[in-house]
Coordinates of N, CA and C in Angstrom, one line a residue:
Chain A
D106 N 89.2 -76.9 -56.7 CA 88.4 -76.3 -58.2 C 86.9 -76.6 -57.9
V107 N 86.1 -75.5 -58.1 CA 84.7 -76.0 -58.0 C 84.1 -76.7 -59.3
V108 N 83.3 -77.9 -59.2 CA 82.7 -78.5 -60.2 C 81.7 -78.2 -60.5
M109 N 81.2 -77.8 -61.6 CA 79.5 -77.8 -62.0 C 79.4 -78.8 -62.8
T110 N 78.0 -79.1 -62.5 CA 77.5 -79.9 -63.5 C 75.9 -80.1 -64.1
Q111 N 76.0 -80.2 -65.0 CA 74.9 -79.6 -65.6 C 74.0 -80.8 -65.9
S112 N 72.2 -80.9 -65.9 CA 71.6 -81.9 -66.5 C 70.1 -81.3 -67.0
P113 N 69.8 -82.2 -68.2 CA 70.4 -82.9 -68.8 C 71.2 -82.1 -70.1
L114 N 72.1 -83.2 -70.6 CA 73.4 -82.5 -71.5 C 72.6 -82.3 -72.9
S115 N 71.5 -83.3 -72.8 CA 70.5 -83.1 -74.5 C 69.3 -83.1 -73.9
L116 N 68.5 -81.9 -74.5 CA 67.1 -81.5 -74.1 C 66.3 -81.4 -74.9
P117 N 65.6 -82.1 -75.8 CA 64.9 -82.1 -76.6 C 63.0 -81.6 -76.4
V118 N 62.9 -81.0 -76.8 CA 61.8 -80.0 -76.4 C 60.9 -79.9 -77.6
T119 N 59.3 -80.1 -77.5 CA 58.4 -79.6 -78.3 C 58.2 -78.0 -78.1
L120 N 57.6 -77.3 -78.9 CA 57.7 -75.6 -79.3 C 56.4 -75.9 -78.2
G121 N 56.4 -74.7 -77.6 CA 55.4 -73.7 -76.8 C 55.4 -75.0 -75.1
Q122 N 56.2 -76.1 -75.2 CA 56.5 -76.6 -74.0 C 57.4 -76.0 -72.8
P123 N 57.5 -76.2 -71.5 CA 58.5 -75.8 -70.9 C 59.6 -76.7 -70.7
A124 N 60.7 -76.3 -70.3 CA 61.7 -76.6 -70.3 C 62.6 -76.5 -68.9
S125 N 63.4 -77.3 -68.2 CA 64.3 -77.2 -67.0 C 65.8 -78.1 -67.3
I126 N 66.6 -76.5 -66.6 CA 68.2 -77.3 -67.0 C 68.3 -77.4 -65.1
S127 N 69.1 -78.3 -65.0 CA 69.7 -78.2 -63.3 C 71.0 -78.0 -63.8
C128 N 71.5 -77.2 -62.5 CA 73.2 -77.1 -62.4 C 73.7 -77.1 -61.1
R129 N 74.3 -78.1 -60.8 CA 74.9 -78.4 -59.3 C 76.3 -78.3 -59.2
S130 N 76.7 -77.4 -58.3 CA 78.3 -77.4 -58.0 C 78.8 -78.2 -57.0
S131 N 80.1 -78.4 -57.0 CA 80.7 -79.0 -55.9 C 80.8 -78.3 -54.3
Q132 N 80.7 -77.0 -54.3 CA 80.6 -76.6 -53.3 C 79.8 -75.7 -53.1
S133 N 79.6 -74.8 -52.2 CA 78.5 -73.5 -51.8 C 78.6 -72.7 -52.7
L134 N 78.2 -71.6 -53.6 CA 78.6 -71.0 -54.5 C 78.0 -69.5 -53.6
V135 N 78.0 -69.6 -52.4 CA 77.5 -68.2 -51.6 C 78.7 -67.6 -51.2
H136 N 79.2 -66.4 -51.8 CA 80.7 -65.6 -51.8 C 80.4 -65.0 -50.5
S137 N 81.6 -64.5 -49.8 CA 81.7 -64.1 -48.7 C 81.0 -62.6 -48.7
D138 N 80.8 -62.3 -49.5 CA 79.6 -60.8 -49.5 C 78.5 -61.2 -49.4
G139 N 77.6 -62.5 -49.1 CA 76.6 -62.9 -48.8 C 75.8 -63.0 -50.1
N140 N 76.7 -62.7 -51.3 CA 75.7 -63.0 -52.7 C 76.5 -64.4 -53.3
T141 N 75.4 -64.8 -54.2 CA 75.3 -66.1 -55.0 C 75.7 -65.6 -56.3
Y142 N 76.9 -66.0 -57.0 CA 77.3 -66.0 -58.3 C 77.1 -66.9 -59.4
L143 N 75.7 -67.0 -59.7 CA 75.7 -68.1 -60.4 C 74.7 -67.2 -61.8
D144 N 75.4 -67.3 -62.6 CA 74.9 -67.2 -64.0 C 74.4 -67.8 -64.9
W145 N 73.3 -67.6 -66.1 CA 73.0 -68.5 -66.8 C 73.3 -67.8 -68.5
F146 N 74.3 -68.4 -69.4 CA 74.6 -68.2 -70.6 C 73.3 -69.4 -71.6
H147 N 73.7 -68.2 -73.1 CA 72.8 -69.1 -73.8 C 73.8 -68.7 -75.0
Q148 N 74.1 -69.9 -75.7 CA 74.8 -69.8 -76.9 C 74.3 -70.4 -78.5
R149 N 73.7 -69.5 -79.3 CA 73.4 -69.8 -80.3 C 74.6 -70.4 -81.2
P150 N 74.0 -71.2 -81.9 CA 75.4 -72.0 -83.1 C 75.9 -70.9 -83.9
R151 N 77.1 -70.8 -83.8 CA 77.8 -69.9 -84.7 C 77.8 -68.0 -84.1
Q152 N 77.6 -68.5 -82.8 CA 77.5 -67.1 -82.1 C 78.3 -67.0 -80.7
S153 N 78.5 -65.6 -80.2 CA 78.9 -65.5 -78.8 C 78.1 -66.1 -77.5
P154 N 78.2 -66.1 -76.9 CA 77.4 -66.6 -76.0 C 76.6 -64.8 -75.4
R155 N 75.5 -65.4 -74.5 CA 74.8 -64.0 -73.9 C 74.4 -64.7 -73.0
R156 N 74.9 -63.6 -71.6 CA 74.1 -63.9 -70.4 C 72.4 -63.5 -70.6
L157 N 72.1 -64.8 -69.8 CA 70.3 -64.7 -69.5 C 70.2 -64.2 -68.3
I158 N 71.0 -64.7 -67.5 CA 70.9 -64.7 -66.0 C 71.7 -64.4 -65.2
Y159 N 72.1 -63.5 -63.8 CA 72.9 -63.3 -63.3 C 72.4 -63.4 -61.8
M160 N 73.6 -63.5 -61.1 CA 73.3 -64.0 -59.6 C 71.9 -64.6 -59.2
V161 N 71.7 -65.8 -60.2 CA 70.7 -67.0 -59.6 C 69.6 -66.7 -60.5
S162 N 68.8 -65.4 -60.2 CA 67.3 -65.1 -60.6 C 67.5 -63.7 -61.1
N163 N 68.2 -63.0 -61.4 CA 68.2 -61.7 -62.3 C 68.5 -61.7 -64.1
R164 N 67.4 -61.5 -64.2 CA 67.2 -61.4 -66.0 C 68.3 -60.4 -66.5
D165 N 68.9 -60.3 -67.7 CA 69.7 -59.3 -68.1 C 68.4 -58.8 -68.6
S166 N 69.1 -57.4 -69.3 CA 68.0 -56.4 -70.0 C 68.1 -56.9 -71.2
G167 N 66.6 -57.0 -71.9 CA 66.4 -57.5 -73.1 C 66.1 -59.4 -73.1
V168 N 66.2 -59.6 -71.8 CA 65.8 -61.4 -72.0 C 64.2 -61.5 -71.7
P169 N 63.7 -62.3 -72.3 CA 62.3 -62.4 -72.3 C 62.0 -62.9 -71.0
D170 N 60.9 -62.9 -70.5 CA 60.8 -63.2 -69.6 C 60.1 -64.5 -69.1
R171 N 59.9 -65.0 -70.2 CA 59.8 -66.9 -69.9 C 61.2 -67.4 -69.3
F172 N 61.8 -66.9 -69.1 CA 63.4 -67.1 -68.9 C 63.2 -66.9 -67.2
S173 N 63.5 -68.1 -66.7 CA 64.0 -67.5 -65.1 C 64.9 -68.6 -64.6
G174 N 65.3 -68.1 -63.8 CA 66.7 -69.0 -62.6 C 65.8 -68.9 -61.3
S175 N 66.2 -70.0 -60.4 CA 66.4 -70.0 -58.9 C 67.3 -71.4 -58.5
G176 N 67.0 -70.9 -57.4 CA 68.0 -72.0 -56.3 C 68.9 -71.4 -55.4
S177 N 69.6 -72.3 -54.8 CA 70.4 -71.3 -53.7 C 71.5 -72.7 -53.4
G178 N 72.6 -72.2 -52.9 CA 73.9 -73.0 -52.4 C 74.6 -74.0 -53.6
T179 N 74.1 -74.9 -53.5 CA 75.1 -76.0 -54.5 C 73.7 -76.3 -55.6
D180 N 72.8 -75.7 -55.4 CA 71.8 -76.5 -56.8 C 70.8 -75.3 -57.4
F181 N 70.8 -75.3 -58.6 CA 70.4 -74.5 -59.3 C 69.8 -74.9 -60.4
T182 N 68.5 -74.0 -61.0 CA 67.6 -74.7 -62.1 C 67.2 -73.1 -63.1
L183 N 67.7 -73.1 -64.4 CA 67.3 -72.5 -65.3 C 65.8 -72.9 -65.6
T184 N 64.7 -72.2 -65.9 CA 63.5 -73.0 -66.4 C 63.0 -71.7 -67.8
I185 N 62.7 -72.5 -68.9 CA 61.9 -72.0 -69.6 C 60.6 -72.3 -69.9
S186 N 59.4 -71.2 -69.6 CA 58.0 -71.5 -69.7 C 57.6 -71.9 -70.5
R187 N 58.0 -71.3 -71.8 CA 57.4 -72.0 -73.3 C 58.7 -71.7 -74.5
V188 N 58.9 -73.1 -74.9 CA 60.2 -73.3 -75.7 C 59.8 -72.4 -76.7
E189 N 61.1 -71.3 -77.7 CA 60.4 -70.6 -78.9 C 61.5 -71.6 -79.6
A190 N 61.4 -71.3 -80.9 CA 62.3 -71.8 -81.9 C 64.0 -71.0 -81.6
E191 N 63.6 -69.8 -81.2 CA 65.1 -69.1 -81.2 C 65.9 -69.4 -80.1
D192 N 65.2 -70.5 -79.2 CA 65.8 -70.9 -78.0 C 66.8 -72.1 -78.4
V193 N 66.7 -72.8 -79.7 CA 67.8 -73.7 -79.9 C 68.9 -73.6 -79.3
G194 N 70.2 -74.2 -78.9 CA 71.3 -73.5 -78.7 C 72.0 -74.3 -77.9
I195 N 72.9 -73.7 -77.0 CA 73.0 -74.6 -75.7 C 73.6 -73.3 -74.8
F196 N 73.2 -74.4 -73.7 CA 72.8 -73.5 -72.1 C 73.9 -73.7 -71.3
Y197 N 74.5 -72.4 -70.8 CA 75.3 -73.3 -69.7 C 75.3 -72.0 -68.7
C198 N 75.9 -73.2 -67.3 CA 75.6 -72.3 -66.2 C 77.2 -72.0 -66.1
M199 N 77.5 -71.0 -65.2 CA 78.9 -70.1 -64.7 C 78.5 -69.8 -62.8
Q200 N 79.9 -69.9 -62.8 CA 79.9 -69.5 -61.0 C 81.4 -68.3 -61.4
T201 N 81.1 -67.6 -60.5 CA 82.1 -66.2 -60.5 C 82.3 -66.2 -59.2
T202 N 82.0 -67.3 -58.1 CA 82.1 -67.1 -56.5 C 83.6 -67.4 -56.0
H203 N 83.9 -68.6 -56.8 CA 85.6 -68.9 -56.5 C 86.3 -68.9 -57.9
W204 N 87.5 -68.7 -57.3 CA 88.7 -68.9 -59.1 C 89.1 -70.2 -58.7
P205 N 89.2 -71.0 -60.2 CA 89.1 -70.2 -61.0 C 87.3 -70.1 -61.7
H206 N 86.9 -69.4 -62.1 CA 85.3 -69.2 -62.2 C 85.4 -70.4 -63.8
N207 N 84.3 -70.9 -63.8 CA 83.8 -71.9 -64.8 C 82.7 -71.7 -64.9
F208 N 82.6 -72.9 -66.1 CA 81.1 -73.0 -66.6 C 80.8 -74.7 -66.5
G209 N 79.4 -74.8 -66.3 CA 79.1 -76.1 -66.5 C 79.5 -76.9 -67.6
Q210 N 79.2 -78.3 -68.3 CA 79.4 -78.6 -69.7 C 78.7 -78.4 -70.7
G211 N 77.3 -77.8 -70.0 CA 76.6 -77.2 -71.3 C 75.6 -78.3 -71.3
T212 N 73.8 -77.2 -71.8 CA 72.7 -78.3 -72.2 C 72.6 -77.7 -73.4
K213 N 72.5 -79.2 -74.6 CA 72.0 -78.6 -76.1 C 70.5 -78.9 -75.7
L214 N 69.9 -77.7 -76.2 CA 68.5 -77.5 -76.6 C 68.0 -77.5 -77.7
E215 N 67.4 -78.7 -78.3 CA 66.7 -78.8 -79.4 C 65.4 -79.2 -79.5
I216 N 64.5 -78.6 -80.9 CA 63.3 -78.8 -81.2 C 62.9 -79.8 -81.5
K217 N 62.0 -80.6 -80.7 CA 61.8 -81.8 -81.5 C 60.8 -81.9 -82.7
Chain B
E152 N 78.2 -47.8 -79.2 CA 77.8 -48.8 -79.3 C 79.2 -49.8 -78.8
V153 N 79.3 -50.8 -77.8 CA 80.4 -51.4 -77.2 C 80.5 -52.4 -78.5
Q154 N 82.3 -52.3 -78.7 CA 82.9 -53.3 -79.6 C 83.4 -54.1 -78.7
L155 N 84.4 -55.2 -79.0 CA 85.1 -56.0 -78.5 C 85.8 -56.5 -79.8
V156 N 86.7 -56.4 -80.5 CA 87.2 -57.0 -81.5 C 88.7 -57.7 -81.1
E157 N 88.7 -59.0 -81.1 CA 89.8 -59.9 -80.9 C 91.0 -59.9 -82.3
S158 N 92.2 -60.2 -81.8 CA 92.8 -60.3 -83.4 C 93.9 -61.2 -83.0
G159 N 94.7 -61.8 -84.0 CA 96.1 -62.1 -83.6 C 95.6 -63.8 -83.8
G160 N 94.7 -64.2 -83.4 CA 94.6 -66.2 -84.2 C 95.4 -66.1 -85.4
D161 N 96.1 -67.3 -85.3 CA 96.6 -68.3 -86.2 C 96.8 -69.7 -86.2
L162 N 97.3 -70.0 -87.4 CA 98.0 -71.8 -86.9 C 99.4 -71.3 -86.7
V163 N 99.5 -71.9 -85.7 CA 101.1 -72.3 -85.1 C 101.4 -73.5 -84.8
Q164 N 102.7 -74.1 -85.0 CA 103.0 -75.5 -84.2 C 103.3 -75.7 -82.8
P165 N 103.1 -76.4 -82.1 CA 103.2 -77.3 -80.8 C 104.7 -76.3 -80.5
G166 N 104.5 -75.9 -79.5 CA 105.7 -75.1 -78.9 C 105.8 -73.7 -79.1
G167 N 105.2 -73.0 -79.9 CA 105.1 -71.8 -80.6 C 103.9 -71.1 -79.6
S168 N 104.6 -69.8 -80.2 CA 103.9 -68.7 -79.2 C 102.8 -67.8 -80.2
L169 N 102.3 -66.9 -79.7 CA 101.2 -66.1 -80.2 C 100.5 -65.1 -79.2
R170 N 100.5 -63.9 -79.8 CA 99.5 -63.2 -79.2 C 98.9 -62.4 -79.6
L171 N 97.5 -62.7 -78.5 CA 96.0 -62.0 -79.1 C 95.9 -60.6 -78.8
S172 N 95.0 -60.2 -79.3 CA 94.9 -58.7 -78.9 C 93.2 -58.6 -79.1
C173 N 92.8 -57.5 -78.4 CA 91.5 -57.3 -77.8 C 91.7 -55.8 -78.2
A174 N 90.9 -55.1 -79.1 CA 90.4 -53.5 -78.9 C 89.1 -53.1 -78.7
A175 N 89.0 -52.8 -77.4 CA 87.6 -52.4 -76.6 C 87.4 -51.3 -77.3
S176 N 86.0 -50.9 -77.1 CA 85.5 -49.2 -76.8 C 84.3 -49.0 -76.9
G177 N 83.4 -48.1 -76.6 CA 82.0 -48.2 -76.1 C 82.0 -48.1 -74.8
F178 N 82.7 -48.1 -73.9 CA 82.4 -48.4 -72.5 C 83.8 -48.0 -71.8
S179 N 83.9 -47.8 -70.5 CA 84.8 -47.6 -69.8 C 85.7 -48.5 -69.5
F180 N 87.0 -48.7 -70.5 CA 87.6 -49.9 -70.0 C 89.0 -49.6 -69.3
I181 N 89.3 -48.7 -68.7 CA 90.0 -48.6 -67.5 C 89.2 -48.9 -66.2
D182 N 87.7 -48.6 -66.0 CA 87.1 -49.0 -65.0 C 86.4 -50.2 -65.2
S183 N 87.2 -51.3 -66.1 CA 86.8 -52.7 -66.3 C 87.5 -53.8 -65.8
W184 N 87.2 -55.2 -65.0 CA 87.9 -56.4 -65.1 C 88.0 -56.9 -66.6
M185 N 88.8 -57.5 -67.1 CA 88.7 -57.8 -68.5 C 89.1 -59.5 -68.2
T186 N 88.5 -60.1 -69.4 CA 88.5 -61.7 -69.5 C 89.0 -62.2 -70.5
W187 N 89.9 -63.3 -70.4 CA 90.2 -64.4 -71.8 C 89.4 -65.6 -71.7
L188 N 88.3 -66.0 -72.7 CA 87.8 -67.2 -72.3 C 88.0 -68.0 -73.7
R189 N 88.1 -69.3 -73.6 CA 88.3 -70.1 -75.3 C 87.0 -71.4 -74.8
Q190 N 87.0 -71.7 -76.2 CA 86.2 -72.7 -76.6 C 86.7 -73.6 -77.8
A191 N 87.1 -74.8 -77.6 CA 87.9 -75.6 -78.3 C 86.8 -76.2 -79.1
P192 N 86.7 -76.7 -80.5 CA 85.9 -76.7 -81.4 C 85.1 -78.2 -80.7
G193 N 83.7 -77.7 -80.9 CA 82.6 -78.7 -80.4 C 82.7 -78.5 -79.1
K194 N 83.1 -78.2 -78.1 CA 83.4 -78.3 -76.7 C 82.8 -77.0 -76.1
G195 N 82.9 -77.1 -74.6 CA 82.2 -75.9 -73.6 C 83.0 -74.9 -73.7
L196 N 83.1 -73.9 -72.7 CA 83.6 -72.9 -72.6 C 83.8 -72.8 -71.6
E197 N 85.5 -72.4 -71.2 CA 86.5 -72.3 -70.3 C 87.0 -71.0 -70.1
W198 N 87.2 -70.6 -68.8 CA 87.6 -69.1 -68.5 C 89.0 -69.6 -68.5
V199 N 89.7 -68.4 -69.1 CA 91.3 -68.5 -69.2 C 92.2 -68.0 -68.3
A200 N 91.8 -66.5 -68.5 CA 92.7 -65.2 -67.5 C 91.8 -64.5 -67.6
H201 N 91.9 -63.6 -66.2 CA 91.4 -62.2 -65.7 C 92.4 -61.2 -65.0
I202 N 91.9 -60.1 -65.5 CA 92.8 -59.2 -65.1 C 92.0 -57.9 -64.7
K203 N 92.6 -57.5 -63.4 CA 92.0 -56.3 -62.6 C 92.4 -54.8 -63.7
E204 N 91.2 -53.8 -63.4 CA 91.4 -52.9 -64.2 C 92.5 -51.6 -64.1
D205 N 93.6 -52.2 -63.3 CA 94.8 -51.5 -63.3 C 96.0 -52.6 -63.7
G206 N 95.4 -53.7 -63.9 CA 96.5 -54.7 -64.2 C 97.4 -55.4 -63.0
T207 N 96.9 -55.0 -61.5 CA 97.7 -55.2 -60.6 C 97.4 -57.0 -60.2
E208 N 95.9 -57.3 -60.5 CA 95.6 -59.1 -59.9 C 95.1 -59.3 -61.6
K209 N 95.6 -60.5 -61.2 CA 95.6 -61.6 -62.9 C 95.7 -62.8 -62.2
Y210 N 94.6 -63.2 -63.0 CA 94.3 -64.9 -62.5 C 94.2 -65.9 -63.8
Y211 N 94.8 -67.0 -63.6 CA 95.1 -67.9 -64.8 C 94.3 -69.3 -64.1
V212 N 93.7 -69.9 -65.1 CA 93.3 -71.4 -65.0 C 94.3 -72.1 -65.1
D213 N 94.5 -73.4 -64.2 CA 95.8 -74.0 -63.7 C 96.4 -74.4 -65.4
S214 N 95.5 -74.5 -66.1 CA 96.2 -75.2 -67.6 C 97.2 -74.4 -68.7
V215 N 97.1 -73.4 -68.1 CA 97.6 -72.0 -68.8 C 99.0 -71.1 -67.9
K216 N 98.8 -71.7 -66.4 CA 99.6 -71.0 -65.8 C 101.0 -71.4 -66.0
G217 N 101.8 -69.9 -66.5 CA 103.0 -70.6 -66.4 C 103.4 -70.2 -68.2
R218 N 102.4 -70.5 -68.6 CA 102.6 -70.7 -70.3 C 101.7 -69.3 -70.8
F219 N 100.9 -68.6 -70.0 CA 99.9 -67.6 -70.6 C 100.1 -66.1 -69.6
T220 N 100.1 -65.0 -70.5 CA 100.5 -64.0 -69.7 C 98.8 -63.0 -69.9
I221 N 98.2 -62.6 -69.2 CA 97.4 -61.8 -70.0 C 97.6 -60.1 -69.2
S222 N 97.3 -59.1 -70.4 CA 98.3 -57.9 -70.1 C 96.9 -56.8 -70.5
R223 N 97.0 -55.7 -70.2 CA 96.2 -54.8 -70.6 C 97.3 -53.2 -71.0
D224 N 96.5 -52.7 -71.8 CA 97.1 -50.8 -72.1 C 95.9 -50.0 -71.9
N225 N 95.5 -49.4 -71.0 CA 94.1 -49.0 -70.5 C 94.6 -47.7 -71.8
A226 N 95.6 -46.8 -72.1 CA 95.9 -45.8 -72.8 C 95.4 -46.0 -74.7
K227 N 95.6 -47.1 -74.6 CA 94.9 -48.1 -75.5 C 93.9 -48.5 -76.2
N228 N 93.3 -48.9 -74.9 CA 92.0 -49.2 -74.5 C 92.0 -51.2 -75.2
S229 N 93.1 -52.0 -74.7 CA 93.6 -52.9 -75.3 C 93.9 -53.7 -74.2
L230 N 93.7 -55.3 -74.7 CA 93.7 -56.3 -74.1 C 94.6 -57.5 -74.6
Y231 N 95.2 -58.0 -73.9 CA 96.3 -58.8 -74.8 C 96.9 -60.2 -73.8
L232 N 96.6 -61.1 -74.4 CA 97.0 -62.5 -74.3 C 98.2 -62.9 -75.0
Q233 N 99.5 -63.1 -74.4 CA 100.5 -64.0 -74.6 C 100.5 -65.6 -74.4
M234 N 100.3 -66.2 -75.6 CA 100.9 -67.7 -75.2 C 102.1 -68.1 -75.8
N235 N 102.6 -68.7 -74.6 CA 103.8 -69.4 -75.3 C 103.7 -70.8 -75.0
S236 N 104.6 -71.4 -75.7 CA 104.8 -72.8 -75.0 C 103.0 -74.0 -76.0
L237 N 102.9 -73.5 -76.9 CA 101.3 -73.7 -77.4 C 101.1 -75.3 -77.5
R238 N 100.3 -75.7 -77.1 CA 100.0 -77.4 -77.1 C 98.5 -77.3 -78.1
A239 N 98.4 -78.6 -78.4 CA 97.5 -79.1 -79.2 C 95.9 -78.8 -78.9
E240 N 95.8 -78.9 -77.3 CA 94.9 -78.9 -76.5 C 94.5 -77.0 -76.4
D241 N 95.3 -76.6 -76.9 CA 95.2 -74.8 -76.9 C 94.1 -74.8 -77.7
T242 N 94.1 -75.5 -79.1 CA 93.5 -75.2 -80.0 C 92.3 -74.4 -79.5
A243 N 91.7 -73.2 -79.9 CA 90.6 -72.9 -79.9 C 89.8 -71.6 -80.1
V244 N 88.8 -71.5 -80.1 CA 87.9 -69.6 -80.5 C 88.4 -69.0 -78.9
Y245 N 89.0 -68.2 -79.3 CA 89.5 -67.4 -77.7 C 89.0 -65.9 -77.9
Y246 N 88.0 -65.7 -76.8 CA 87.1 -64.7 -76.9 C 87.5 -63.7 -76.1
C247 N 87.4 -62.3 -76.0 CA 87.8 -61.4 -75.3 C 86.4 -61.1 -74.4
A248 N 86.1 -60.8 -73.2 CA 84.9 -60.6 -72.7 C 84.9 -59.3 -71.2
K249 N 83.8 -58.7 -71.2 CA 83.8 -58.1 -70.3 C 82.5 -58.7 -69.6
I250 N 82.7 -59.2 -68.2 CA 82.0 -60.3 -67.7 C 81.6 -59.9 -66.2
P251 N 80.9 -58.5 -65.9 CA 80.7 -58.0 -64.5 C 79.8 -59.2 -63.9
R252 N 79.7 -59.0 -62.5 CA 78.9 -59.6 -62.0 C 77.6 -59.3 -62.1
V253 N 77.1 -57.8 -62.2 CA 75.8 -57.5 -62.5 C 75.8 -56.8 -63.3
S254 N 76.3 -55.5 -63.9 CA 75.8 -55.0 -65.0 C 76.3 -55.7 -66.6
V255 N 75.7 -54.9 -67.7 CA 75.8 -55.7 -68.6 C 77.2 -56.7 -69.2
P256 N 76.8 -57.5 -69.4 CA 78.6 -58.4 -70.2 C 78.6 -57.7 -71.6
Y257 N 79.8 -58.1 -72.1 CA 79.9 -58.1 -73.4 C 80.8 -59.3 -73.6
W258 N 81.0 -59.9 -74.9 CA 81.6 -60.6 -75.7 C 82.3 -60.2 -77.0
G259 N 83.2 -60.5 -77.4 CA 83.9 -60.2 -79.1 C 83.4 -61.5 -79.3
Q260 N 83.5 -61.3 -80.9 CA 83.6 -62.5 -81.8 C 84.4 -63.4 -81.9
G261 N 85.4 -63.5 -81.4 CA 86.3 -64.5 -81.3 C 87.4 -64.6 -82.4
T262 N 88.5 -65.1 -81.6 CA 89.5 -65.2 -82.8 C 90.0 -66.5 -82.6
L263 N 90.4 -67.3 -84.2 CA 90.6 -69.0 -83.7 C 92.3 -69.1 -84.0
V264 N 91.9 -69.8 -82.9 CA 93.9 -70.3 -82.8 C 94.1 -71.8 -82.9
T265 N 94.8 -72.4 -84.1 CA 94.9 -73.2 -84.1 C 96.1 -74.3 -83.8
V266 N 96.7 -74.9 -83.0 CA 97.7 -75.5 -82.8 C 98.2 -76.9 -83.6
S267 N 98.8 -76.7 -84.5 CA 98.8 -78.1 -85.2 C 100.2 -78.0 -86.2
S268 N 100.7 -79.2 -85.9 CA 101.9 -79.5 -87.2 C 101.8 -79.7 -88.5

């Protein structure tokens, strides 16, 4: 199975400052169809997760442009250009290239 | 408006069984792969099972293979998860979701399954 490893697991950030989260996979996430199926989700406390980014770098509808995704192969990054209070919660990367589909351990973002 | 409403979560003893249901509305259920995911208390997300639009392909995470069965009734716009031989480690909030690779994903609010004596 693919292992998804996120870092850091805890991310204290000052409001208005940038933040980035790394996600590394134990094998390439390039699918046989040529696409890379790596998504980023955000889960606020006591809420269901919400997808922010699909296929590495595509923002879902309604997602603020302060969120961006990048990377390739086995190494991916979620960047928040300016952290806002509503960003508190846990961020997960998820791969759907290989079965079983799975998530990273999660990165908990908190405001300093 | 898209809605996914899970039901069936309960307190059950180890070794027991439970059937979760998910009622879908607001989108073309018959054209959608559907997924069950779970989140143990204070833990991360885990993809549990996945079923093709017509039910002919099903995939399970290893930890539930042989114990859980995913199914669907397209005439009723409903998704199910039959859970047998339940263990304490199956305790979690179970989410029904449509998570396409490109188009908009949808999650239910979840239903809590507690396995305890």
